[in-house]
Short mmCIF file of C-alpha atoms and ligand atoms in Angstrom, two decimals:
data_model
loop_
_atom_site.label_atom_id
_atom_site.label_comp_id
_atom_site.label_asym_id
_atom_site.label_seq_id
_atom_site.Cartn_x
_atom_site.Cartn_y
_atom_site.Cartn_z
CA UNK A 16 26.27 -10.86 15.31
CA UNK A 17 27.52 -13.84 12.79
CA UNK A 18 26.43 -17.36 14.03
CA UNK A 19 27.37 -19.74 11.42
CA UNK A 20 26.02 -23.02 10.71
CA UNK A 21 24.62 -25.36 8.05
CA UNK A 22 21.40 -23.31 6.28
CA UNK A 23 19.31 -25.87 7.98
CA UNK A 24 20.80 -24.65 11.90
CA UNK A 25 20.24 -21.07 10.35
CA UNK A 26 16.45 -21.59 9.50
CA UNK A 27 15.91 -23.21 12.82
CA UNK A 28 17.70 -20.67 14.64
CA UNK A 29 15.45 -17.76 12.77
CA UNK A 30 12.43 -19.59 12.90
CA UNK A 31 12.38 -21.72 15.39
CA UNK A 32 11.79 -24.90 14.13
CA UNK A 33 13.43 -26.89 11.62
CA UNK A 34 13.17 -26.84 7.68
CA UNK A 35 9.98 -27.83 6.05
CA UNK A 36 10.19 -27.74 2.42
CA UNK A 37 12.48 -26.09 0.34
CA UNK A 38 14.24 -22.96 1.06
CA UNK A 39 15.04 -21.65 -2.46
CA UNK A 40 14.17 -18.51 -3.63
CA UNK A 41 15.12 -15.84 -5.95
CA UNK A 42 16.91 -12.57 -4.43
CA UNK A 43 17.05 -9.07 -5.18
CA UNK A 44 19.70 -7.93 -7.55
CA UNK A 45 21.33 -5.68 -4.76
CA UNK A 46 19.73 -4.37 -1.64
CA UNK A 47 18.77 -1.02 -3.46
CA UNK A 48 16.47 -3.62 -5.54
CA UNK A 49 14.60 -4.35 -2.62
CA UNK A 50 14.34 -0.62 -1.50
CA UNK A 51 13.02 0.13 -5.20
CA UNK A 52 10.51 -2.62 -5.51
CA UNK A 53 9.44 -2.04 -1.71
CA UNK A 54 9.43 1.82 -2.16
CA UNK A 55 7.20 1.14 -5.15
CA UNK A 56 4.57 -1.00 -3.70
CA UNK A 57 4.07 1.97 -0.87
CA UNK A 58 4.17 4.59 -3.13
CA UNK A 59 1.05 4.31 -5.51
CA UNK A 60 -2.76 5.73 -5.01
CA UNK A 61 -2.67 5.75 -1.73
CA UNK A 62 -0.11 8.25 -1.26
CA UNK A 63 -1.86 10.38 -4.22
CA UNK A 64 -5.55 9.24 -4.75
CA UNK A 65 -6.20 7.72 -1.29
CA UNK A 66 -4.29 10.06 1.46
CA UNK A 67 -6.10 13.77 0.25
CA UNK A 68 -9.35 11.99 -0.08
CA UNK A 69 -9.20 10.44 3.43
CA UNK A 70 -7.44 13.86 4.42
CA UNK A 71 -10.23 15.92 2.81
CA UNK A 72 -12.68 13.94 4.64
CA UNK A 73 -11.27 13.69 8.44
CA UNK A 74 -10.39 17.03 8.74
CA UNK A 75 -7.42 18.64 7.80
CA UNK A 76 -4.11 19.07 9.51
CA UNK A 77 -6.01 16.91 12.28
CA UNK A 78 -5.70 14.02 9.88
CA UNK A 79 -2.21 14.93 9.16
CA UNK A 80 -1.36 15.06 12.74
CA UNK A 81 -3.22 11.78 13.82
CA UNK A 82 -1.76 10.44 10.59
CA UNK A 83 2.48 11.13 11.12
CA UNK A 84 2.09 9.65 14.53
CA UNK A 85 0.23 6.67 13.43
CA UNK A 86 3.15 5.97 10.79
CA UNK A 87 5.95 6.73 12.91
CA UNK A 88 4.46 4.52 16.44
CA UNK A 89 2.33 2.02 14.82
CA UNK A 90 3.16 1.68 11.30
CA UNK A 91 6.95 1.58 11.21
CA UNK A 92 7.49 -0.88 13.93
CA UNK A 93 5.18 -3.20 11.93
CA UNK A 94 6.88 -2.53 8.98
CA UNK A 95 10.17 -4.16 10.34
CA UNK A 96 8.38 -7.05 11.77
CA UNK A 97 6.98 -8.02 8.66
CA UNK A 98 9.95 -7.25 6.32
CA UNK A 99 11.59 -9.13 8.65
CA UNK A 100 9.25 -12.31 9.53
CA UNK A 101 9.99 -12.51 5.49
CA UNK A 102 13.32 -12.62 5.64
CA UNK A 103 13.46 -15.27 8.51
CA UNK A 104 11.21 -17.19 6.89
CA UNK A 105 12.41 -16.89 2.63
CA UNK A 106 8.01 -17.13 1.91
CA UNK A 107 5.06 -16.25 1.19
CA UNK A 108 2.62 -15.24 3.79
CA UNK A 109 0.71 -18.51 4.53
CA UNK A 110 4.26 -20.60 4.26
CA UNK A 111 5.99 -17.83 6.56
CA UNK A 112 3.18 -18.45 9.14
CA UNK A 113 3.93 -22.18 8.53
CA UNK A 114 7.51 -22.28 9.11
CA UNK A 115 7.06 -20.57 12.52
CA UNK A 116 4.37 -22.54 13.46
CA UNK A 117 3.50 -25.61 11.41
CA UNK A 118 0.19 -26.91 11.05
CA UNK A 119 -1.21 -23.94 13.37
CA UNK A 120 -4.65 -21.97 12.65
CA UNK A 121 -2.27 -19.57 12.54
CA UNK A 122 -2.43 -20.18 8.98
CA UNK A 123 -5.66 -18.60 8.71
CA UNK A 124 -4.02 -15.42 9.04
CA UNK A 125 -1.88 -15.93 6.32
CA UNK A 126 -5.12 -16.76 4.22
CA UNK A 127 -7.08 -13.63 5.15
CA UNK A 128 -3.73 -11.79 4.04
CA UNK A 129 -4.09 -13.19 0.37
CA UNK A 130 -7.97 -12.65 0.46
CA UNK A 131 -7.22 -9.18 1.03
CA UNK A 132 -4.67 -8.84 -1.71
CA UNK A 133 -6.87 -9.93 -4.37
CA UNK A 134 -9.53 -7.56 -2.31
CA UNK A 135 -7.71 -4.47 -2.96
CA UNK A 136 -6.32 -5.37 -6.20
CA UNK A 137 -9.69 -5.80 -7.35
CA UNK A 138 -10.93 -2.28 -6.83
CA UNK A 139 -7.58 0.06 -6.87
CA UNK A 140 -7.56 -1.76 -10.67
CA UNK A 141 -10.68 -0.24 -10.99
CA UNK A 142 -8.95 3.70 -9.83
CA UNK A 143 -5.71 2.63 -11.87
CA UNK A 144 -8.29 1.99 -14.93
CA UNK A 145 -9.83 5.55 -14.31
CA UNK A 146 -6.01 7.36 -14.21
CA UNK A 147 -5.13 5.48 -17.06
CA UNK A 148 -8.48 7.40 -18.77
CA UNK A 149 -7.11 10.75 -17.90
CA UNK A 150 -3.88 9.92 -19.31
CA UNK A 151 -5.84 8.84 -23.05
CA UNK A 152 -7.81 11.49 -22.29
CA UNK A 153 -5.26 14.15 -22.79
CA UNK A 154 -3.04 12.56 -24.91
CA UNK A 155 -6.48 12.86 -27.02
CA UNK A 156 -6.73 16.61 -25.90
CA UNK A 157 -3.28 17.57 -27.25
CA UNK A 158 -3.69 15.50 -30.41
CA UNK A 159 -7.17 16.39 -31.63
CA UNK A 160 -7.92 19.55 -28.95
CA UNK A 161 -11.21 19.80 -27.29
CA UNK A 162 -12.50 19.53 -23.69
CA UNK A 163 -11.22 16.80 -21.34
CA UNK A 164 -14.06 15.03 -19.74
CA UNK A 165 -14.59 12.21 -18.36
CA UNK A 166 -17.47 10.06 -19.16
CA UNK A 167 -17.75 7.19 -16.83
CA UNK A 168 -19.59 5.35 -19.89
CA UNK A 169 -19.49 1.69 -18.34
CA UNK A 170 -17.68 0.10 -21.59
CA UNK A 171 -14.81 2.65 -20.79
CA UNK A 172 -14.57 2.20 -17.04
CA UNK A 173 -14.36 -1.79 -17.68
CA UNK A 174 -11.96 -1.78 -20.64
CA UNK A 175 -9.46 0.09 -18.87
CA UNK A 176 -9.89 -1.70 -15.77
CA UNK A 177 -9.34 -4.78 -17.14
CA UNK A 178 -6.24 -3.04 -19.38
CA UNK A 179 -4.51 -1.89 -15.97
CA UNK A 180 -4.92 -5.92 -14.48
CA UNK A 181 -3.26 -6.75 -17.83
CA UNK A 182 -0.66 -4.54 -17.30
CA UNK A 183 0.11 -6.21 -13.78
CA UNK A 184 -0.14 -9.74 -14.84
CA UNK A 185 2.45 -9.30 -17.52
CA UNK A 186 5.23 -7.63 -15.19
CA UNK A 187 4.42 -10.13 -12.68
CA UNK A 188 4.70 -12.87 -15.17
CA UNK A 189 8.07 -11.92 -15.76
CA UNK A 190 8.67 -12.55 -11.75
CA UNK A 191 9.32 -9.20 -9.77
CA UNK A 192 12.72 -8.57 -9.64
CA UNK A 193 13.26 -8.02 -13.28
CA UNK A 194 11.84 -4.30 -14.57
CA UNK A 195 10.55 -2.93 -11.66
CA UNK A 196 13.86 -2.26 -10.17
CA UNK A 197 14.98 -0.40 -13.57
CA UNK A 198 12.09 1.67 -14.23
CA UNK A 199 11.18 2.80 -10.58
CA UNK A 200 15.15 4.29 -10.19
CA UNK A 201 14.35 6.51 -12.91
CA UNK A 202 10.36 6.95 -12.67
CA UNK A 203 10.21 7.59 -9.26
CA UNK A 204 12.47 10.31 -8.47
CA UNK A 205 10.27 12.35 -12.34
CA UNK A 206 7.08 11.71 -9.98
CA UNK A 207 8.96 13.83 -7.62
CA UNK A 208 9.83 16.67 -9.70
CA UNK A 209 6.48 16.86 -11.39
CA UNK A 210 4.30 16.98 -8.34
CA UNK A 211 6.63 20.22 -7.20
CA UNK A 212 6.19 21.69 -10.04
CA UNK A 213 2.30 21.01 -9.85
CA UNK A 214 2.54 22.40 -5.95
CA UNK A 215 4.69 25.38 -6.72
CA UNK A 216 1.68 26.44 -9.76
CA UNK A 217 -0.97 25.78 -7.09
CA UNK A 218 0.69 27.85 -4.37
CA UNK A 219 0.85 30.69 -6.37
CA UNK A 220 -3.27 30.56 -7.38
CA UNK A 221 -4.91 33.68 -5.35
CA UNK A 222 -6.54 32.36 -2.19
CA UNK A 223 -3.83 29.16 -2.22
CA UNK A 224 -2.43 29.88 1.30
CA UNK A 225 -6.26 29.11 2.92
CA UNK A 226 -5.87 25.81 2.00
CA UNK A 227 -1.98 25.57 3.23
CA UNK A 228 -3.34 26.73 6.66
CA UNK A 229 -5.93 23.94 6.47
CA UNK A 230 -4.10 21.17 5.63
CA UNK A 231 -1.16 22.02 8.07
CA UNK A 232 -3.11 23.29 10.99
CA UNK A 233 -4.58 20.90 13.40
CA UNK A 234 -8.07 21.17 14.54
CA UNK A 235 -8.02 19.19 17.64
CA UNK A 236 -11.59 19.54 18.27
CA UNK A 237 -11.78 17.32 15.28
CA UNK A 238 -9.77 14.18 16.37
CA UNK A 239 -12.67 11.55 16.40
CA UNK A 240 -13.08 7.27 16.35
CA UNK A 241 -13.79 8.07 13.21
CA UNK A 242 -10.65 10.14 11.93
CA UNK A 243 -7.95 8.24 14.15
CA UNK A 244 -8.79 4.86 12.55
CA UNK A 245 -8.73 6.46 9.39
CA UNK A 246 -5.43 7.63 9.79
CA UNK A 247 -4.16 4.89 11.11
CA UNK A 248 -5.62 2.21 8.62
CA UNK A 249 -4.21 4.80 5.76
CA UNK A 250 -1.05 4.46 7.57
CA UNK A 251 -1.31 0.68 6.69
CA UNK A 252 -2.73 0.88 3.31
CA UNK A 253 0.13 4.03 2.03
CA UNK A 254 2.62 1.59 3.59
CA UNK A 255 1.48 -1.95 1.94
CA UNK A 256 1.20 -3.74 5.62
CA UNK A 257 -1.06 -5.89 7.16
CA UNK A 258 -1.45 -7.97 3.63
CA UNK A 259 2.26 -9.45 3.41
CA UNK A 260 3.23 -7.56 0.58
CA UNK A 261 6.49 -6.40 2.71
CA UNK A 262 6.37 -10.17 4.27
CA UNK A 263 6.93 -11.48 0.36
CA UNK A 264 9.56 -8.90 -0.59
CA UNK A 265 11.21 -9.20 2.88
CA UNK A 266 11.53 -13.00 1.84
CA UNK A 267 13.50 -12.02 -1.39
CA UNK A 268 16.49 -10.33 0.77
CA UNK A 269 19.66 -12.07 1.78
CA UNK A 270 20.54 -11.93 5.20
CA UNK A 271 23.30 -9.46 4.56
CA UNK A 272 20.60 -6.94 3.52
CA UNK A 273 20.05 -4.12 6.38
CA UNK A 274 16.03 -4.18 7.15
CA UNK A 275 16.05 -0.88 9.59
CA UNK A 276 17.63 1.08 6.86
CA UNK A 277 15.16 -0.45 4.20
CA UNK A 278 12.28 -0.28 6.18
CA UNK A 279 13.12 3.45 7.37
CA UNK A 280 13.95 4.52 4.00
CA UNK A 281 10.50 3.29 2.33
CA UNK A 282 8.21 5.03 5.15
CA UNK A 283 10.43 8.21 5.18
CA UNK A 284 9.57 8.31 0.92
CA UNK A 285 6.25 7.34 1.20
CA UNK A 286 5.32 9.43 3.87
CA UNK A 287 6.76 12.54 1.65
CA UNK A 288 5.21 11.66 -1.28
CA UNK A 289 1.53 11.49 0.73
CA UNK A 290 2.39 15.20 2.22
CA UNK A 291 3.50 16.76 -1.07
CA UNK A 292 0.05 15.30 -2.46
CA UNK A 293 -1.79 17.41 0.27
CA UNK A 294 0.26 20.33 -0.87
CA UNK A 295 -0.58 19.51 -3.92
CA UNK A 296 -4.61 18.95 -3.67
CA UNK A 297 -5.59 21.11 -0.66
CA UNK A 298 -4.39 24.61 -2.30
CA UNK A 299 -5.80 24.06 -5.48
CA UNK A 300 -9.01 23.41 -3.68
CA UNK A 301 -9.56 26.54 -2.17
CA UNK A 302 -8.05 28.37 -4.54
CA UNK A 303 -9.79 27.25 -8.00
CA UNK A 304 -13.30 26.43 -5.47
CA UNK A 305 -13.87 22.43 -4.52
CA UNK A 306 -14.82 20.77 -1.75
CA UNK A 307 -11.95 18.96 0.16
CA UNK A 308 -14.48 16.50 1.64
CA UNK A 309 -15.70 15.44 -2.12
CA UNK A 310 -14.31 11.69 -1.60
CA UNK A 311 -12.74 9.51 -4.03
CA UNK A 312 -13.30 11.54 -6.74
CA UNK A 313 -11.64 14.76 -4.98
CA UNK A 314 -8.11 14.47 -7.02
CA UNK A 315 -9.96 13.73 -10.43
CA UNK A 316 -11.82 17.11 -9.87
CA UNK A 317 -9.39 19.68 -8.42
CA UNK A 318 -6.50 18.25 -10.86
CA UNK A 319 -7.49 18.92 -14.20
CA UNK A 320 -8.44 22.31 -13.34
CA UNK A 321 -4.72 22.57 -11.94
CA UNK A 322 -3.82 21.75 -15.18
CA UNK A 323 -6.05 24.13 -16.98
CA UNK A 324 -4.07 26.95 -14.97
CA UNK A 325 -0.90 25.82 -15.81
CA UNK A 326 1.03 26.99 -18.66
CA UNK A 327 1.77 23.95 -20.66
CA UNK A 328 -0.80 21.90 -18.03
CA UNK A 329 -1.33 19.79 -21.08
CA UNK A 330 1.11 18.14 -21.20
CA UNK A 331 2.33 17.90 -17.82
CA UNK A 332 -1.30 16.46 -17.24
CA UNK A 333 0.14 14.01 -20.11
CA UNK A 334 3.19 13.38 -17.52
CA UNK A 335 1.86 13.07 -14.24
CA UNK A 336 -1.05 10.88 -15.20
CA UNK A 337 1.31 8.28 -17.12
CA UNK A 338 3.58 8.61 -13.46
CA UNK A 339 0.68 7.79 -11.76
CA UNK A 340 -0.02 4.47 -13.62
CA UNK A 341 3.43 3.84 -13.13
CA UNK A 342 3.07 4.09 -9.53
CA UNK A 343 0.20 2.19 -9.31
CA UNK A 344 1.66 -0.44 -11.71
CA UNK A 345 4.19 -0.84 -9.23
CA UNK A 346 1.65 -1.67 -6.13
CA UNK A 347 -0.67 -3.59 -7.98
CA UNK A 348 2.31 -5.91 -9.00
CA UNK A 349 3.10 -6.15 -5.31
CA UNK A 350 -0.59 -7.05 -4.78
CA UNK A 351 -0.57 -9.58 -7.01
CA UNK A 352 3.12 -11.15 -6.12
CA UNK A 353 1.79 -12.09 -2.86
CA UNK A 354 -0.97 -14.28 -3.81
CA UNK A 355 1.46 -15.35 -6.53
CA UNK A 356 4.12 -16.18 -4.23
CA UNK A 357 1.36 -18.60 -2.27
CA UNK A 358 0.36 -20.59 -5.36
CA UNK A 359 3.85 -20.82 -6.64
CA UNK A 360 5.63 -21.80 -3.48
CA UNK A 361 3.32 -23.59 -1.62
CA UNK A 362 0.94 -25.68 -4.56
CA UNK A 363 3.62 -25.63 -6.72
CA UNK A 364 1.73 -24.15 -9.49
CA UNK A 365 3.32 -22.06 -12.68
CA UNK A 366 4.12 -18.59 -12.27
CA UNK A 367 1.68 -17.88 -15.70
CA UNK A 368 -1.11 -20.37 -14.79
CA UNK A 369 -1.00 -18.68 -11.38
CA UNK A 370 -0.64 -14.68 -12.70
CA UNK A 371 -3.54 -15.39 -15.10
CA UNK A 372 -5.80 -16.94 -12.90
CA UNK A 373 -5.23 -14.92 -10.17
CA UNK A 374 -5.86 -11.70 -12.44
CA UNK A 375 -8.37 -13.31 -13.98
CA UNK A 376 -10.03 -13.72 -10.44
CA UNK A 377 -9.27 -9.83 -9.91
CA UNK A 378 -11.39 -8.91 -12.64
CA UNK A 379 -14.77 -11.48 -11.64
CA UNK A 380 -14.31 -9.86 -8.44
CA UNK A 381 -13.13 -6.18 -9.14
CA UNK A 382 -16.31 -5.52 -11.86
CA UNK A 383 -18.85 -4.39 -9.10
CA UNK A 384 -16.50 -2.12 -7.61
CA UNK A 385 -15.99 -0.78 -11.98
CA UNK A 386 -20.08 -0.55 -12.24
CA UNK A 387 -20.11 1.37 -9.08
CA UNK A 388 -17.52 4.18 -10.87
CA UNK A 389 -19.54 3.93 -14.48
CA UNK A 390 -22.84 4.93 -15.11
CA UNK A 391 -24.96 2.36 -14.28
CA UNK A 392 -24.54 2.12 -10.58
CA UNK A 393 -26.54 -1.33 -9.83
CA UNK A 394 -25.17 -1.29 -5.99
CA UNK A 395 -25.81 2.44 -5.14
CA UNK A 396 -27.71 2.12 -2.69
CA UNK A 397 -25.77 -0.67 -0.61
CA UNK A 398 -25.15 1.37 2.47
CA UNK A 399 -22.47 -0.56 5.01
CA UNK A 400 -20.55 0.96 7.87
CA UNK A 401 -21.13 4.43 6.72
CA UNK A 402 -20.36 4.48 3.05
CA UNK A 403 -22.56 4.50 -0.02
CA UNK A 404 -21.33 2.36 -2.75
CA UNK A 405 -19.63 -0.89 -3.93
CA UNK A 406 -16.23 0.33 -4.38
CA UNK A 407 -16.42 2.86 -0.87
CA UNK A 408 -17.42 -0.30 0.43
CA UNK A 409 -14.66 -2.49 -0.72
CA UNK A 410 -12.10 0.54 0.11
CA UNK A 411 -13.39 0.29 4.08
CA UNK A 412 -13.86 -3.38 4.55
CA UNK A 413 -10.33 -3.69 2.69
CA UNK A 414 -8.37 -1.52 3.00
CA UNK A 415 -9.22 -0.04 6.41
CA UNK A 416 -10.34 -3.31 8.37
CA UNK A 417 -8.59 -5.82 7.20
CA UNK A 418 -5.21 -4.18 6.72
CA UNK A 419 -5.62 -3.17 10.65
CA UNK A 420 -7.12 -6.58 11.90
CA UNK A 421 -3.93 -8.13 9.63
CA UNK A 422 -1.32 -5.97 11.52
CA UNK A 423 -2.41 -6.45 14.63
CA UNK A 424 -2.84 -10.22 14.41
CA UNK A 425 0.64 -10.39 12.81
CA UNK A 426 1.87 -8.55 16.05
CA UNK A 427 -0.09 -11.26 18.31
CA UNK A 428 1.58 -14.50 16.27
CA UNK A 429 5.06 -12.81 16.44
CA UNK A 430 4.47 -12.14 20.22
CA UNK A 431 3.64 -15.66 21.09
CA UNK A 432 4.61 -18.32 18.51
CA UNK A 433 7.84 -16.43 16.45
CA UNK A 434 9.15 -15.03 19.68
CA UNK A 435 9.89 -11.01 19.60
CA UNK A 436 13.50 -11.46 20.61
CA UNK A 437 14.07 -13.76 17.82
CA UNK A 438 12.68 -11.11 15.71
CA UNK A 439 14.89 -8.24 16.55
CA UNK A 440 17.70 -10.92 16.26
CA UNK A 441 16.65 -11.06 12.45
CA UNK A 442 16.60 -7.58 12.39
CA UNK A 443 19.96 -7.09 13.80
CA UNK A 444 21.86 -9.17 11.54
CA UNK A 445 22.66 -6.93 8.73
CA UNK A 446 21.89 -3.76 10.92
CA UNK A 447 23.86 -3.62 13.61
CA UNK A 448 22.67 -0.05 14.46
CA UNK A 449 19.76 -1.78 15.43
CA UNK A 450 21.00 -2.71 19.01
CA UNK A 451 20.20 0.30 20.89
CA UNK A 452 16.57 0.34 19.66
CA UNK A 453 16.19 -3.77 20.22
CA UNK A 454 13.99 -2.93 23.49
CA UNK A 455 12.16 0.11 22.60
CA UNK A 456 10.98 -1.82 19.33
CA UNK A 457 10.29 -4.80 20.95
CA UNK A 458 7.95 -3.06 23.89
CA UNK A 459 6.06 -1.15 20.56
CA UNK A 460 5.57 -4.00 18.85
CA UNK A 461 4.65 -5.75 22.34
CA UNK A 462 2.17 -3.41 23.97
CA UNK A 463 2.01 -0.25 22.31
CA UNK A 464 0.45 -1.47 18.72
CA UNK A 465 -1.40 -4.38 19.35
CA UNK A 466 -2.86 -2.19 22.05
CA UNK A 467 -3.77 0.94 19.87
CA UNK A 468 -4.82 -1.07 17.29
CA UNK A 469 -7.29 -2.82 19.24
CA UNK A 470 -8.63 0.21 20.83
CA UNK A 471 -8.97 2.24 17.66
CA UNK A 472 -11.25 -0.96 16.01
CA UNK A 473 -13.04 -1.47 19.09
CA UNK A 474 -13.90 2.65 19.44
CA UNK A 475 -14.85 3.21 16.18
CA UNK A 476 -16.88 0.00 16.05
CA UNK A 477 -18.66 0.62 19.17
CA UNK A 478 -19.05 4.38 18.62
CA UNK A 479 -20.60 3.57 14.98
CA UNK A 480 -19.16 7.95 14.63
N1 LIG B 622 0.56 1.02 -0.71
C1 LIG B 622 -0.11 1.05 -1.96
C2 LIG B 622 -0.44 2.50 -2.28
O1 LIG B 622 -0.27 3.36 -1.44
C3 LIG B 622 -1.35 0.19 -1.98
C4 LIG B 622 -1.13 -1.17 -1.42
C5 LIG B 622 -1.79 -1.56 -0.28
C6 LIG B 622 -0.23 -2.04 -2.01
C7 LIG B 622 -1.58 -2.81 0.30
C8 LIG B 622 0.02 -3.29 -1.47
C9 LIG B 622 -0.66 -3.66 -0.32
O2 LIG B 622 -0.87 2.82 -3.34
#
């Protein structure tokens, strides 16, 4: 499909409604940019940190189950709306929103989206801050010997939380598109090769295959409220949806750029990077003795005694802890690029005044979720929904809730103010193999995840399981 026309007939032809504003905006380099840069704000701690501690906890290969057909009915049809309602639109959340539907309350969603990006980037910081330890940690180790342990003395936990928002503010400063799309082509694909080498030591630990059989085998009997919204909000949070971080970096492509094939090719990776971190964790577990239900500190236990079985462990640990920043680099920037992307585009405010204060905000915010990690635990005893702790807290409220209650209201404003068949029209252009799958998307995005979405909050919130 090719209708031409002034830009102006274009926006109101995608949109629905004529220009407002400027429509301006940097580009990816090349459509692999986008893939890169996308690809890296999925794949982070929530493939690695996040998915074998939620696993761990929900049971097994049930969670697995529950959680592949979550991604593949719920999650990638979402995915393609929002890369797409970024596209359309060439903004931010809260101006995307706007375009469609100016001056609607609408807008409020787009707000709750940036609340929730500084949300998460407050406390996943906080994680980052804690790999970044274990990286110092054994670069220490090899240097000077001795034990690897970490401390969790508060000073520590802070300094390299705040280090790791650093980190993000600078590569953001620079805007997006320049470094992340060199150093993921190259970083991403090491990631890869470590972790198999990590899962081929584990597998061969006596006792290994126990924990292959529990992490692949399905325990229906254990397919609760509780587990299915799990899986499904991790679904979200692995992918970067219900925030607008795919929205934003949607809004960078050209209209040449192919969004099925991006938006395929990003869950496809970060779906395999999440199972080769269960094949990574859930061996080692029963093989070197751990719990898999030991929670957000499961991969900082079972790891380093990985390492301590491997020959050279050292300095793989050395490796695959500097990857993992890396990785995480890579989503926090996306994190942060959407609340960026608001200040800049829609108050007109400097990329650095906006990066800085932003982070700056991060760090007010994100240093309860730190004390909760260090050794003075002021909020250990704040008990809400289920979990004990600040930063468990944030983690649910976050990145379970709100990523969900995002998606699915982004699914209600594209079914009644952006229009669903103007939607798959953006998709189509640029992927013309998109045609035979217009309806089939367009009744999933109708029906079958607002639906499930709804029903999974409402059952797990009424069922209190
Ligand atoms: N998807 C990222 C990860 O798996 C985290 C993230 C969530 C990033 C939401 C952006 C938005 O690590």
């Amino acid at each position: 499909m090719r209708m031409e026309g002034t830009p102006e007939d274009v926006f109101r032809r995608r949109t629905g409604v004529p220009v407002t504003g400027s429509t301006r905006r940097g580009q990816w380099g090349s459509q692999i940019g986008f893939i890169l840069a996308a690809a890296g704000s999925a794949v982070g701690l929530g493939n690695i940190w996040r998915f074998p501690y939620m696993a761990g906890q929900n049971g097994g290969g049930a969670f697995l189950l529950v959680y592949l057909v979550c991604v593949a009915l719920i999650a990638l049809p979402v995915m393609l709306l929002e890369i797409s309602l970024g596209r359309a639109t060439q903004r931010n959340p809260v101006g995307a929103i706007l375009a469609v539907a100016p001056g609607s309350r609408w807008r409020y969603l787009g707000y709750l989206a940036l609340l929730t990006g500084l949300a998460i980037l407050s406390y996943y910081s906080v994680i980052a801050g804690k790999v970044l330890t274990f990286c110092t940690l054994y670069i220490r180790r090899a240097v000077m010997g001795g034990a690897v342990t970490y401390s969790g003395a508060t000073f520590e936990v802070v300094i390299y939380f705040a280090i790791f928002l650093v980190l993000t503010v600078l590569v953001v400063s620079g805007g997006v598109q320049r470094g992340i799309e060199r150093w993921t082509k190259i970083l991403m694909p090491l990631l890869v090769v470590i972790m198999a080498a990590i899962i081929v030591r584990g597998l061969f630990l006596p006792g290994a295959m126990r924990g292959l059989r529990w992490f692949l085998t399905p325990d229906f009997s254990k397919i609760t409220p509780r587990v299915v919204l799990n899986a499904m909000s991790q679904g979200f949070f692995s992918l970067s949806l219900g925030m607008g971080a795919m929205l934003t970096y949607g809004s960078y492509l050209s209209r040449k750029d192919n969004v099925l094939r991006c938006g395929v090719w990003v869950v496809v990776f970060d779906t395999l990077i999440a199972v080769m971190a269960g094949f990574m964790i859930f061996p080692a577990v029963f093989a070197l003795g751990g719990d898999p239900a030991a929670g957000s500190t499961l991969i900082f236990q079972v790891l380093p005694k990985v390492f301590g079985a491997m020959e050279g462990g050292g300095l793989i640990a050395i490796v695959f802890f500097l990857l993992l920043c890396v990785a995480a680099l890579t989503s926090t920037v996306s994190l942060l690029e959407v609340v960026t992307a608001y200040f800049v585009d829609e108050r007109g405010w400097s990329r650095t005044r906006t990066v800085w204060s932003v982070g700056g905000a991060a760090l007010i915010v994100g240093i309860p979720s730190a004390l909760s990690l260090a050794e003075i635990r002021p909020w250990d005893t704040l008990v809400l929904f289920g979990k004990t702790g600040f930063l468990s807290v944030m983690d649910f409220v976050w990145g379970n809730l709100s990523l969900a209650i995002g998606s699915l209201l982004l699914c209600l404003f594209a079914i009644t103010r952006w229009r669903l068949a103007r939607a798959a029209a953006e998709i189509e252009e640029g992927a013309p193999a998109f045609a035979p799958f217009k309806g089939v998307w367009t009744f999933f995005v109708r029906w079958v995840c607002p639906i499930s979405i709804a029903v999974i909050l409402a059952t797990k919130v009424f069922s209190l399981g």
